[in-house]
Amino acid sequence: MSKKEAIQAADYDEEMTVTMELEDGESVTCAIITILTVNEKDYIILLPLDEKGENEDGEVWIYGYKEDESDPNAEPELFFIEDEDEYDAVSDAFDEYLDQVEFDELIDESSKGSR
């Protein structure tokens, strides 16, 4: 199973994190929200966390995501999305993902209440 598949299969209650090294040398721990495929490319959605493990402002970071298929032990590569149209397409896909997650949660809650 690739890292991407493991992230996509993870239970929502099970938080997966990565540590990002920023240009200024600061390290930020981020929760991995999901990995999306848009136009046959993969993108990772990260939620930066503060020292308490929380995110107060709801800001997410969106990066391109690529795994080295020849080396399953290699760290995935994250890269900035330079093209504005590409970024907008990924952002729209993330909005759809959030809508689906909210819908699934509503269905789960209503099915628990009807038992």
Short mmCIF file of N, CA and C in Angstrom, two decimals:
data_model
loop_
_atom_site.label_atom_id
_atom_site.label_comp_id
_atom_site.label_asym_id
_atom_site.label_seq_id
_atom_site.Cartn_x
_atom_site.Cartn_y
_atom_site.Cartn_z
N MET A 1 0.86 -1.18 0.00
CA MET A 1 0.00 0.00 0.00
C MET A 1 0.90 1.24 0.00
N SER A 2 0.63 2.17 -0.90
CA SER A 2 1.42 3.40 -0.96
C SER A 2 1.05 4.31 0.21
N LYS A 3 1.88 5.31 0.45
CA LYS A 3 1.58 6.29 1.50
C LYS A 3 0.27 7.00 1.19
N LYS A 4 0.05 7.32 -0.07
CA LYS A 4 -1.19 7.98 -0.50
C LYS A 4 -2.39 7.11 -0.15
N GLU A 5 -2.34 5.83 -0.48
CA GLU A 5 -3.45 4.92 -0.19
C GLU A 5 -3.68 4.79 1.31
N ALA A 6 -2.60 4.77 2.09
CA ALA A 6 -2.73 4.67 3.55
C ALA A 6 -3.42 5.90 4.11
N ILE A 7 -3.08 7.06 3.60
CA ILE A 7 -3.71 8.30 4.06
C ILE A 7 -5.18 8.32 3.68
N GLN A 8 -5.50 7.94 2.47
CA GLN A 8 -6.88 7.96 2.01
C GLN A 8 -7.74 6.93 2.75
N ALA A 9 -7.14 5.84 3.21
CA ALA A 9 -7.88 4.79 3.90
C ALA A 9 -7.99 5.03 5.40
N ALA A 10 -7.25 6.01 5.91
CA ALA A 10 -7.21 6.25 7.35
C ALA A 10 -8.59 6.64 7.86
N ASP A 11 -8.87 6.19 9.07
CA ASP A 11 -10.10 6.55 9.75
C ASP A 11 -10.02 8.04 10.10
N TYR A 12 -11.13 8.76 9.98
CA TYR A 12 -11.12 10.19 10.29
C TYR A 12 -10.73 10.46 11.73
N ASP A 13 -10.95 9.52 12.63
CA ASP A 13 -10.58 9.70 14.03
C ASP A 13 -9.08 9.53 14.23
N GLU A 14 -8.42 8.95 13.27
CA GLU A 14 -6.99 8.69 13.35
C GLU A 14 -6.26 9.80 12.61
N GLU A 15 -5.63 10.70 13.38
CA GLU A 15 -4.99 11.86 12.77
C GLU A 15 -3.56 11.52 12.36
N MET A 16 -3.26 11.76 11.10
CA MET A 16 -1.90 11.57 10.60
C MET A 16 -1.28 12.95 10.46
N THR A 17 0.00 13.07 10.83
CA THR A 17 0.66 14.36 10.77
C THR A 17 1.99 14.27 10.03
N VAL A 18 2.44 15.43 9.56
CA VAL A 18 3.77 15.58 8.99
C VAL A 18 4.37 16.84 9.58
N THR A 19 5.69 16.91 9.60
CA THR A 19 6.37 18.12 10.04
C THR A 19 6.96 18.80 8.82
N MET A 20 6.58 20.04 8.63
CA MET A 20 7.05 20.83 7.49
C MET A 20 8.18 21.75 7.95
N GLU A 21 9.25 21.77 7.18
CA GLU A 21 10.35 22.70 7.42
C GLU A 21 10.12 23.91 6.52
N LEU A 22 9.91 25.08 7.13
CA LEU A 22 9.63 26.28 6.36
C LEU A 22 10.93 26.95 5.92
N GLU A 23 10.82 27.89 4.99
CA GLU A 23 12.00 28.57 4.45
C GLU A 23 12.80 29.29 5.52
N ASP A 24 12.13 29.78 6.58
CA ASP A 24 12.83 30.51 7.64
C ASP A 24 13.44 29.58 8.69
N GLY A 25 13.37 28.26 8.45
CA GLY A 25 13.95 27.30 9.37
C GLY A 25 12.99 26.81 10.44
N GLU A 26 11.83 27.42 10.54
CA GLU A 26 10.83 27.02 11.52
C GLU A 26 10.19 25.70 11.10
N SER A 27 9.83 24.88 12.08
CA SER A 27 9.13 23.62 11.82
C SER A 27 7.67 23.77 12.25
N VAL A 28 6.77 23.27 11.41
CA VAL A 28 5.34 23.32 11.72
C VAL A 28 4.77 21.93 11.54
N THR A 29 4.08 21.44 12.56
CA THR A 29 3.38 20.17 12.46
C THR A 29 2.04 20.42 11.80
N CYS A 30 1.71 19.58 10.83
CA CYS A 30 0.45 19.71 10.09
C CYS A 30 -0.30 18.39 10.11
N ALA A 31 -1.61 18.48 10.32
CA ALA A 31 -2.47 17.31 10.17
C ALA A 31 -2.72 17.11 8.68
N ILE A 32 -2.66 15.87 8.24
CA ILE A 32 -2.98 15.56 6.84
C ILE A 32 -4.49 15.38 6.75
N ILE A 33 -5.13 16.25 5.98
CA ILE A 33 -6.57 16.14 5.81
C ILE A 33 -6.89 15.07 4.78
N THR A 34 -6.28 15.17 3.61
CA THR A 34 -6.51 14.19 2.56
C THR A 34 -5.50 14.39 1.43
N ILE A 35 -5.50 13.45 0.52
CA ILE A 35 -4.79 13.59 -0.74
C ILE A 35 -5.83 13.46 -1.84
N LEU A 36 -5.87 14.44 -2.71
CA LEU A 36 -6.84 14.47 -3.81
C LEU A 36 -6.12 14.27 -5.13
N THR A 37 -6.81 13.67 -6.08
CA THR A 37 -6.30 13.57 -7.44
C THR A 37 -7.17 14.47 -8.32
N VAL A 38 -6.51 15.41 -8.99
CA VAL A 38 -7.18 16.35 -9.88
C VAL A 38 -6.42 16.35 -11.20
N ASN A 39 -7.12 16.08 -12.29
CA ASN A 39 -6.48 16.04 -13.62
C ASN A 39 -5.25 15.14 -13.62
N GLU A 40 -5.39 13.98 -13.00
CA GLU A 40 -4.36 12.93 -12.98
C GLU A 40 -3.10 13.32 -12.21
N LYS A 41 -3.19 14.37 -11.36
CA LYS A 41 -2.07 14.75 -10.48
C LYS A 41 -2.57 14.68 -9.04
N ASP A 42 -1.65 14.38 -8.12
CA ASP A 42 -2.01 14.29 -6.71
C ASP A 42 -1.65 15.57 -5.97
N TYR A 43 -2.49 15.88 -4.97
CA TYR A 43 -2.31 17.07 -4.14
C TYR A 43 -2.62 16.69 -2.70
N ILE A 44 -1.86 17.27 -1.78
CA ILE A 44 -2.07 16.99 -0.36
C ILE A 44 -2.63 18.24 0.30
N ILE A 45 -3.59 18.04 1.19
CA ILE A 45 -4.20 19.14 1.93
C ILE A 45 -3.75 19.01 3.38
N LEU A 46 -3.09 20.06 3.89
CA LEU A 46 -2.54 20.04 5.23
C LEU A 46 -3.19 21.11 6.09
N LEU A 47 -3.34 20.81 7.38
CA LEU A 47 -3.88 21.75 8.35
C LEU A 47 -2.77 22.07 9.35
N PRO A 48 -2.17 23.28 9.27
CA PRO A 48 -1.09 23.61 10.20
C PRO A 48 -1.62 23.70 11.63
N LEU A 49 -0.85 23.14 12.56
CA LEU A 49 -1.25 23.07 13.97
C LEU A 49 -0.32 23.93 14.82
N ASP A 50 -0.86 24.51 15.89
CA ASP A 50 -0.02 25.27 16.81
C ASP A 50 0.59 24.32 17.84
N GLU A 51 1.25 24.90 18.84
CA GLU A 51 1.94 24.09 19.85
C GLU A 51 0.99 23.19 20.63
N LYS A 52 -0.30 23.58 20.70
CA LYS A 52 -1.31 22.79 21.41
C LYS A 52 -1.94 21.73 20.51
N GLY A 53 -1.51 21.67 19.25
CA GLY A 53 -2.09 20.71 18.32
C GLY A 53 -3.42 21.16 17.76
N GLU A 54 -3.65 22.48 17.76
CA GLU A 54 -4.92 23.03 17.29
C GLU A 54 -4.68 23.96 16.11
N ASN A 55 -5.76 24.26 15.40
CA ASN A 55 -5.73 25.22 14.30
C ASN A 55 -6.85 26.21 14.56
N GLU A 56 -6.48 27.41 14.95
CA GLU A 56 -7.47 28.42 15.34
C GLU A 56 -8.13 29.11 14.15
N ASP A 57 -7.38 29.31 13.05
CA ASP A 57 -7.90 30.13 11.97
C ASP A 57 -8.51 29.36 10.81
N GLY A 58 -8.42 28.03 10.81
CA GLY A 58 -9.01 27.23 9.74
C GLY A 58 -8.25 27.25 8.44
N GLU A 59 -7.07 27.85 8.43
CA GLU A 59 -6.25 27.91 7.22
C GLU A 59 -5.74 26.52 6.86
N VAL A 60 -5.79 26.19 5.58
CA VAL A 60 -5.20 24.94 5.10
C VAL A 60 -4.11 25.27 4.09
N TRP A 61 -3.17 24.37 3.96
CA TRP A 61 -2.09 24.50 2.97
C TRP A 61 -2.30 23.42 1.92
N ILE A 62 -2.19 23.81 0.67
CA ILE A 62 -2.37 22.88 -0.44
C ILE A 62 -1.07 22.79 -1.22
N TYR A 63 -0.57 21.57 -1.39
CA TYR A 63 0.68 21.34 -2.12
C TYR A 63 0.47 20.24 -3.16
N GLY A 64 1.28 20.28 -4.19
CA GLY A 64 1.38 19.14 -5.08
C GLY A 64 2.05 18.02 -4.32
N TYR A 65 1.76 16.78 -4.69
CA TYR A 65 2.24 15.60 -3.95
C TYR A 65 2.69 14.55 -4.95
N LYS A 66 3.89 14.02 -4.73
CA LYS A 66 4.38 12.98 -5.64
C LYS A 66 5.18 11.96 -4.85
N GLU A 67 4.88 10.69 -5.10
CA GLU A 67 5.63 9.59 -4.50
C GLU A 67 6.58 9.01 -5.52
N ASP A 68 7.72 8.53 -5.04
CA ASP A 68 8.68 7.83 -5.89
C ASP A 68 8.21 6.38 -5.97
N GLU A 69 7.58 6.03 -7.08
CA GLU A 69 7.00 4.69 -7.22
C GLU A 69 8.05 3.59 -7.23
N SER A 70 9.29 3.94 -7.55
CA SER A 70 10.35 2.93 -7.57
C SER A 70 10.93 2.66 -6.18
N ASP A 71 10.63 3.55 -5.20
CA ASP A 71 11.15 3.37 -3.85
C ASP A 71 10.03 3.64 -2.84
N PRO A 72 9.34 2.60 -2.38
CA PRO A 72 8.21 2.80 -1.47
C PRO A 72 8.62 3.37 -0.11
N ASN A 73 9.92 3.34 0.22
CA ASN A 73 10.39 3.88 1.50
C ASN A 73 10.80 5.35 1.40
N ALA A 74 10.83 5.90 0.20
CA ALA A 74 11.23 7.30 0.02
C ALA A 74 10.13 8.23 0.53
N GLU A 75 10.56 9.37 1.05
CA GLU A 75 9.60 10.38 1.49
C GLU A 75 8.91 10.99 0.27
N PRO A 76 7.61 11.22 0.35
CA PRO A 76 6.92 11.88 -0.77
C PRO A 76 7.46 13.30 -0.97
N GLU A 77 7.38 13.77 -2.18
CA GLU A 77 7.82 15.13 -2.51
C GLU A 77 6.61 16.05 -2.51
N LEU A 78 6.72 17.19 -1.82
CA LEU A 78 5.67 18.21 -1.84
C LEU A 78 6.21 19.40 -2.61
N PHE A 79 5.34 20.03 -3.39
CA PHE A 79 5.81 21.18 -4.17
C PHE A 79 4.70 22.22 -4.28
N PHE A 80 5.12 23.48 -4.42
CA PHE A 80 4.18 24.58 -4.57
C PHE A 80 3.43 24.46 -5.89
N ILE A 81 2.19 24.90 -5.88
CA ILE A 81 1.39 24.95 -7.10
C ILE A 81 1.53 26.36 -7.65
N GLU A 82 2.26 26.48 -8.74
CA GLU A 82 2.57 27.79 -9.32
C GLU A 82 1.43 28.35 -10.17
N ASP A 83 0.70 27.49 -10.85
CA ASP A 83 -0.33 27.91 -11.79
C ASP A 83 -1.64 28.21 -11.06
N GLU A 84 -2.18 29.42 -11.24
CA GLU A 84 -3.39 29.84 -10.54
C GLU A 84 -4.60 28.99 -10.92
N ASP A 85 -4.74 28.63 -12.20
CA ASP A 85 -5.86 27.80 -12.64
C ASP A 85 -5.78 26.41 -12.01
N GLU A 86 -4.58 25.87 -11.94
CA GLU A 86 -4.38 24.56 -11.31
C GLU A 86 -4.75 24.63 -9.83
N TYR A 87 -4.29 25.70 -9.15
CA TYR A 87 -4.61 25.87 -7.73
C TYR A 87 -6.12 25.98 -7.52
N ASP A 88 -6.78 26.75 -8.38
CA ASP A 88 -8.24 26.91 -8.28
C ASP A 88 -8.96 25.57 -8.47
N ALA A 89 -8.49 24.75 -9.40
CA ALA A 89 -9.11 23.44 -9.63
C ALA A 89 -8.96 22.54 -8.40
N VAL A 90 -7.79 22.58 -7.77
CA VAL A 90 -7.57 21.78 -6.56
C VAL A 90 -8.41 22.31 -5.41
N SER A 91 -8.48 23.62 -5.29
CA SER A 91 -9.30 24.24 -4.25
C SER A 91 -10.77 23.85 -4.41
N ASP A 92 -11.27 23.86 -5.64
CA ASP A 92 -12.65 23.44 -5.91
C ASP A 92 -12.86 21.97 -5.54
N ALA A 93 -11.88 21.13 -5.87
CA ALA A 93 -11.97 19.70 -5.53
C ALA A 93 -11.98 19.51 -4.02
N PHE A 94 -11.22 20.33 -3.30
CA PHE A 94 -11.20 20.25 -1.84
C PHE A 94 -12.55 20.68 -1.27
N ASP A 95 -13.16 21.72 -1.84
CA ASP A 95 -14.50 22.13 -1.40
C ASP A 95 -15.50 20.99 -1.58
N GLU A 96 -15.42 20.30 -2.72
CA GLU A 96 -16.30 19.16 -2.97
C GLU A 96 -16.05 18.05 -1.95
N TYR A 97 -14.77 17.82 -1.64
CA TYR A 97 -14.41 16.81 -0.64
C TYR A 97 -15.05 17.17 0.71
N LEU A 98 -14.94 18.44 1.11
CA LEU A 98 -15.52 18.87 2.39
C LEU A 98 -17.03 18.69 2.39
N ASP A 99 -17.67 19.03 1.28
CA ASP A 99 -19.12 18.83 1.18
C ASP A 99 -19.48 17.35 1.35
N GLN A 100 -18.70 16.46 0.74
CA GLN A 100 -18.96 15.03 0.83
C GLN A 100 -18.75 14.52 2.25
N VAL A 101 -17.69 14.99 2.91
CA VAL A 101 -17.41 14.57 4.29
C VAL A 101 -18.55 15.01 5.20
N GLU A 102 -19.01 16.26 5.04
CA GLU A 102 -20.12 16.75 5.84
C GLU A 102 -21.38 15.93 5.57
N PHE A 103 -21.65 15.60 4.31
CA PHE A 103 -22.81 14.78 3.95
C PHE A 103 -22.70 13.40 4.60
N ASP A 104 -21.52 12.79 4.52
CA ASP A 104 -21.32 11.47 5.12
C ASP A 104 -21.54 11.51 6.62
N GLU A 105 -21.07 12.59 7.29
CA GLU A 105 -21.27 12.71 8.73
C GLU A 105 -22.75 12.85 9.06
N LEU A 106 -23.49 13.61 8.26
CA LEU A 106 -24.93 13.75 8.48
C LEU A 106 -25.63 12.40 8.33
N ILE A 107 -25.26 11.64 7.31
CA ILE A 107 -25.86 10.32 7.09
C ILE A 107 -25.55 9.40 8.27
N ASP A 108 -24.29 9.42 8.73
CA ASP A 108 -23.90 8.58 9.87
C ASP A 108 -24.70 8.96 11.12
N GLU A 109 -24.85 10.27 11.37
CA GLU A 109 -25.58 10.71 12.55
C GLU A 109 -27.05 10.33 12.46
N SER A 110 -27.66 10.48 11.29
CA SER A 110 -29.08 10.17 11.16
C SER A 110 -29.32 8.66 11.26
N SER A 111 -28.39 7.86 10.78
CA SER A 111 -28.58 6.41 10.87
C SER A 111 -28.41 5.93 12.30
N LYS A 112 -27.58 6.61 13.09
CA LYS A 112 -27.43 6.24 14.51
C LYS A 112 -28.70 6.60 15.28
N GLY A 113 -29.32 7.72 14.91
CA GLY A 113 -30.53 8.16 15.59
C GLY A 113 -31.74 7.31 15.27
N SER A 114 -31.72 6.62 14.14
CA SER A 114 -32.89 5.84 13.73
C SER A 114 -32.84 4.40 14.22
N ARG A 115 -31.82 4.05 14.96
CA ARG A 115 -31.70 2.67 15.45
C ARG A 115 -32.45 2.45 16.72
#
